mmCIF file of C-alpha atoms in Angstrom:
data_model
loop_
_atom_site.group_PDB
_atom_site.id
_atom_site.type_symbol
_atom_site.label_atom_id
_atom_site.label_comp_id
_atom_site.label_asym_id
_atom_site.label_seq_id
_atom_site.Cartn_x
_atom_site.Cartn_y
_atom_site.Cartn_z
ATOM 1 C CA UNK A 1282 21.655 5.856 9.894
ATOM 2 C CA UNK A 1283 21.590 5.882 13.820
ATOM 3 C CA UNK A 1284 24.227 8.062 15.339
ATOM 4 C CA UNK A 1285 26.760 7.332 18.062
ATOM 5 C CA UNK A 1286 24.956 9.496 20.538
ATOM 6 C CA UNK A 1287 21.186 8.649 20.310
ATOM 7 C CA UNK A 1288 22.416 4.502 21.131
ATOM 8 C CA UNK A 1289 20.944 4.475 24.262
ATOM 9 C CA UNK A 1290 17.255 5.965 23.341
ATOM 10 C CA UNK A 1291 14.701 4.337 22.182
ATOM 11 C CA UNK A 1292 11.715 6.126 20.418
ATOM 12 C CA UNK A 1293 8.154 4.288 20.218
ATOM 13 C CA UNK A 1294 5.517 5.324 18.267
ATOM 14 C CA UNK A 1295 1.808 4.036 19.458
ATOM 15 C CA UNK A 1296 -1.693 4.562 18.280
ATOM 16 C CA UNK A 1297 -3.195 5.717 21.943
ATOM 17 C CA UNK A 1298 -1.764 7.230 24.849
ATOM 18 C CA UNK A 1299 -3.617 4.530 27.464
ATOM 19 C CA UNK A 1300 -1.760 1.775 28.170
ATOM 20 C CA UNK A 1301 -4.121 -0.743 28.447
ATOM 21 C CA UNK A 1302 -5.774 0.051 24.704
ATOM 22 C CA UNK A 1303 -2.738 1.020 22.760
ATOM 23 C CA UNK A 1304 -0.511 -0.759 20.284
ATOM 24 C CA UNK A 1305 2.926 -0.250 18.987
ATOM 25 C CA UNK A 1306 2.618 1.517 15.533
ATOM 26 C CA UNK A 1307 6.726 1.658 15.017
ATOM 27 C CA UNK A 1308 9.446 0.818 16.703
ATOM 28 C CA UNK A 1309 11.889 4.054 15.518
ATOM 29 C CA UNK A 1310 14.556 3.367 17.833
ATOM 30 C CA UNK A 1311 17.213 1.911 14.707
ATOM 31 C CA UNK A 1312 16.017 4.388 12.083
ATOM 32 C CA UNK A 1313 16.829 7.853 14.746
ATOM 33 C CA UNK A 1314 18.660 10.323 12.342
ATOM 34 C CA UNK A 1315 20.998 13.005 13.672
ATOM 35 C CA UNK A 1316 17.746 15.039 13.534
ATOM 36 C CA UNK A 1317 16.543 14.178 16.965
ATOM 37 C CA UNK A 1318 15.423 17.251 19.276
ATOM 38 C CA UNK A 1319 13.354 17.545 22.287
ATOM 39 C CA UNK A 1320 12.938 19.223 25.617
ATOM 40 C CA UNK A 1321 11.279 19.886 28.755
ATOM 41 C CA UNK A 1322 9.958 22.445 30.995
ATOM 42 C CA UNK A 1323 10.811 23.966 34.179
ATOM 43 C CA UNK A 1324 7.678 22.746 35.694
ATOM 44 C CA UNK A 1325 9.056 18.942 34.628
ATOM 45 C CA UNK A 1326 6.129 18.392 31.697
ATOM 46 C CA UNK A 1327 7.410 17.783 28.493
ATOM 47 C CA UNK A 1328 7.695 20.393 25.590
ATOM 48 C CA UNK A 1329 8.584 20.004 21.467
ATOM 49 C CA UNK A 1330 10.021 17.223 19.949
ATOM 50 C CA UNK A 1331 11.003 16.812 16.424
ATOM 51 C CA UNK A 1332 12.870 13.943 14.499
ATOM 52 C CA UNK A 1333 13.477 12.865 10.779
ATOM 53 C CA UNK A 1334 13.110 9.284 10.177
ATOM 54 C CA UNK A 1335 14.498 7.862 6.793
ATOM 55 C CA UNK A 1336 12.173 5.496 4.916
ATOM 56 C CA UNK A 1337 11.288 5.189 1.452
ATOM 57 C CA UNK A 1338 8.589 6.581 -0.432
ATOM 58 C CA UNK A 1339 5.554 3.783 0.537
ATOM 59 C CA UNK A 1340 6.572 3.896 3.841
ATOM 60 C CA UNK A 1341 6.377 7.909 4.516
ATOM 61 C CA UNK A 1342 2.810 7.675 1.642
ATOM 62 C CA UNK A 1343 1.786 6.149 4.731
ATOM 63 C CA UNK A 1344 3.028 7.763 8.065
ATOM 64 C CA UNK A 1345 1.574 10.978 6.169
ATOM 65 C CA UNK A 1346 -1.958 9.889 5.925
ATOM 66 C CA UNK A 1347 -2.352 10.224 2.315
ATOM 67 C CA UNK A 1348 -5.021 8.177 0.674
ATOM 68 C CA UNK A 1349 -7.734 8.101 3.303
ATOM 69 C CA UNK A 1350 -5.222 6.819 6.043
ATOM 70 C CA UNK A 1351 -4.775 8.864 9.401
ATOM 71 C CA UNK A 1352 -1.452 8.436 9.117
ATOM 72 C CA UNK A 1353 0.955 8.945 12.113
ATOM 73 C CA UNK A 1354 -0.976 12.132 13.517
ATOM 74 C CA UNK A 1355 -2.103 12.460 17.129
ATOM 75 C CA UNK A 1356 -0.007 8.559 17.744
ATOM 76 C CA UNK A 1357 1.406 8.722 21.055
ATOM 77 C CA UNK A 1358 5.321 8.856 21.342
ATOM 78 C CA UNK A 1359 7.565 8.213 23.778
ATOM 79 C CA UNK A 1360 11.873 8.554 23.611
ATOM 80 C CA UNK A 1361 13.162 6.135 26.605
ATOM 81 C CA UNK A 1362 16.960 5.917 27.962
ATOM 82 C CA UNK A 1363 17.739 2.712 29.064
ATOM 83 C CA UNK A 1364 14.213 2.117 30.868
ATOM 84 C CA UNK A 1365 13.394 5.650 31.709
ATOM 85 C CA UNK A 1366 10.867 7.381 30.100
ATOM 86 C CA UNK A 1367 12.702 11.022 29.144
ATOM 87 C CA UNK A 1368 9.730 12.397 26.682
ATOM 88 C CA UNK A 1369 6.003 11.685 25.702
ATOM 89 C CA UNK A 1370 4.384 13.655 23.996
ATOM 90 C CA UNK A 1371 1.449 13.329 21.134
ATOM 91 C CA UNK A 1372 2.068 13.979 17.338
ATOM 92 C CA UNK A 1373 0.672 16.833 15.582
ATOM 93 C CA UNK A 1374 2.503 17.386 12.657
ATOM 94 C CA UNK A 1375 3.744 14.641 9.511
ATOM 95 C CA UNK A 1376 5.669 15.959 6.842
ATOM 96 C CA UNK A 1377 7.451 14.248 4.009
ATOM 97 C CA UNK A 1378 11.109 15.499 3.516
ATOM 98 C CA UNK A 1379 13.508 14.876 0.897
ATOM 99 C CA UNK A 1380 16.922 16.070 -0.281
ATOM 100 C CA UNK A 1381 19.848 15.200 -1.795
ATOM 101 C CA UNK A 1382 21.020 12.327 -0.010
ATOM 102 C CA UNK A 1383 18.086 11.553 2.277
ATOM 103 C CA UNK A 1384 14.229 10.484 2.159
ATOM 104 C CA UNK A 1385 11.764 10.236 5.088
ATOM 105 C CA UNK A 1386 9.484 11.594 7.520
ATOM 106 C CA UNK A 1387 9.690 14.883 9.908
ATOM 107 C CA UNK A 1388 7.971 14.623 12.918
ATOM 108 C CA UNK A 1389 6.657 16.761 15.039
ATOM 109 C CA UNK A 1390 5.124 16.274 18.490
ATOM 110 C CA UNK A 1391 4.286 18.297 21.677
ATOM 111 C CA UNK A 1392 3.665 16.860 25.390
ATOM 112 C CA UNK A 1393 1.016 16.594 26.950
ATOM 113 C CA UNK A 1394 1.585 19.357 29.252
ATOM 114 C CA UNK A 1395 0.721 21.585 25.672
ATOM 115 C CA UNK A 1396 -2.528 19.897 25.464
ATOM 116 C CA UNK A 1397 -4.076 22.316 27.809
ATOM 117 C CA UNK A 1398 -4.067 24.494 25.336
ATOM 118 C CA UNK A 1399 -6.645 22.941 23.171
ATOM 119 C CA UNK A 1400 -9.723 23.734 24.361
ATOM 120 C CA UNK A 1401 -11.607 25.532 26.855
ATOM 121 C CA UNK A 1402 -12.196 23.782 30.287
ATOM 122 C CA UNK A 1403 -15.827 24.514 31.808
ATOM 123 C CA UNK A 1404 -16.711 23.823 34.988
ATOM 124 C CA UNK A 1405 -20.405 23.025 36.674
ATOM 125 C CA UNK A 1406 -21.052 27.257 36.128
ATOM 126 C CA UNK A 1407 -21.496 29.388 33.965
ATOM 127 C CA UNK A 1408 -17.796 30.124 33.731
ATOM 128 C CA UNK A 1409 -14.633 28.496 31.930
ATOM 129 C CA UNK A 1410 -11.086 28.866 31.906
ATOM 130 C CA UNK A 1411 -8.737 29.266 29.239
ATOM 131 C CA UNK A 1412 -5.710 26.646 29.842
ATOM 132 C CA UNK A 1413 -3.266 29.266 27.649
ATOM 133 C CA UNK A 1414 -3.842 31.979 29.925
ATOM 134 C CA UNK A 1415 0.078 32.706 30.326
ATOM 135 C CA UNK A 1416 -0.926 34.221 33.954
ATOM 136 C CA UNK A 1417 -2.014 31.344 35.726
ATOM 137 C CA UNK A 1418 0.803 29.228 38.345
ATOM 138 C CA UNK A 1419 0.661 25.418 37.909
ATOM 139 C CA UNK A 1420 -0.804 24.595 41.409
ATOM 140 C CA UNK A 1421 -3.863 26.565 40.322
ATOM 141 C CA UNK A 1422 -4.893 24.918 37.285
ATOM 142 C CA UNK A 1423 -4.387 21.233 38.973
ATOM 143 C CA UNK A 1424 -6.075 22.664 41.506
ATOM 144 C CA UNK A 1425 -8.963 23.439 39.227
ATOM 145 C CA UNK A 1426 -8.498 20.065 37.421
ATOM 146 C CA UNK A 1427 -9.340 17.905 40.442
ATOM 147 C CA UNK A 1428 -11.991 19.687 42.151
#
């Protein structure tokens, strides 16, 4: 059931982050439960997100993964206000969910500002640098990225 306050967001789900490759998986944007979180960081990248989606049973067999199918994880999604893109991020968790009164899906999904943290860059030398390293300021890893 969509909630008063999440009318005005839409949340797509895609199979690719590039633009020019990637098709729409889901369009989530009339099945947004009043589990809907996500924010951003100081340094304007985006952070967690996490949402419940109700579906029935086939539906979430399949946004899982189960049965040889990828599933829903590493799908690119976006949450939009009116036009405006206000998160992106990429999926790295699927989890079936089910209670009392509700079936679905629980999502979660970090930006791309997290995915630093996935491997080690190396340069041309004999050296490489760990994107997790809490010490380092924004303006020098970008400056590291391009150069």
């Amino acid at each position: 059931m969509t909630t008063q306050r999440y009318r005005d967001l839409r949340i797509l789900l895609y199979d690719d982050y590039a633009t020019a490759t990637r098709n729409l998986v889901a369009d989530l944007t009339g099945q947004i439960s009043n589990r809907l979180s996500f924010s951003t960081g100081l340094h304007g990248g985006f952070k967690e997100c996490s949402l419940f989606i109700p579906m029935d049973l086939p539906q979430a067999w399949s946004a899982y993964g189960a049965e040889n199918f990828k599933g829903w994880y590493y799908h690119h999604l976006e949450i939009l206000e009116d036009k405006a893109k206000v998160w992106e991020g990429r999926v790295t968790d699927v989890s079936v969910e089910w209670g009392a009164d509700s079936f679905g899906v629980g999502l979660q999904a970090f930006g791309y500002w997290n995915a630093m943290r996935d491997r080690l860059y190396k340069g041309g030398t004999n050296t490489s640098t760990d994107w997790s390293a809490g010490t380092r300021k924004v303006h020098e890893v970008l400056r590291e990225m391009v150069t």
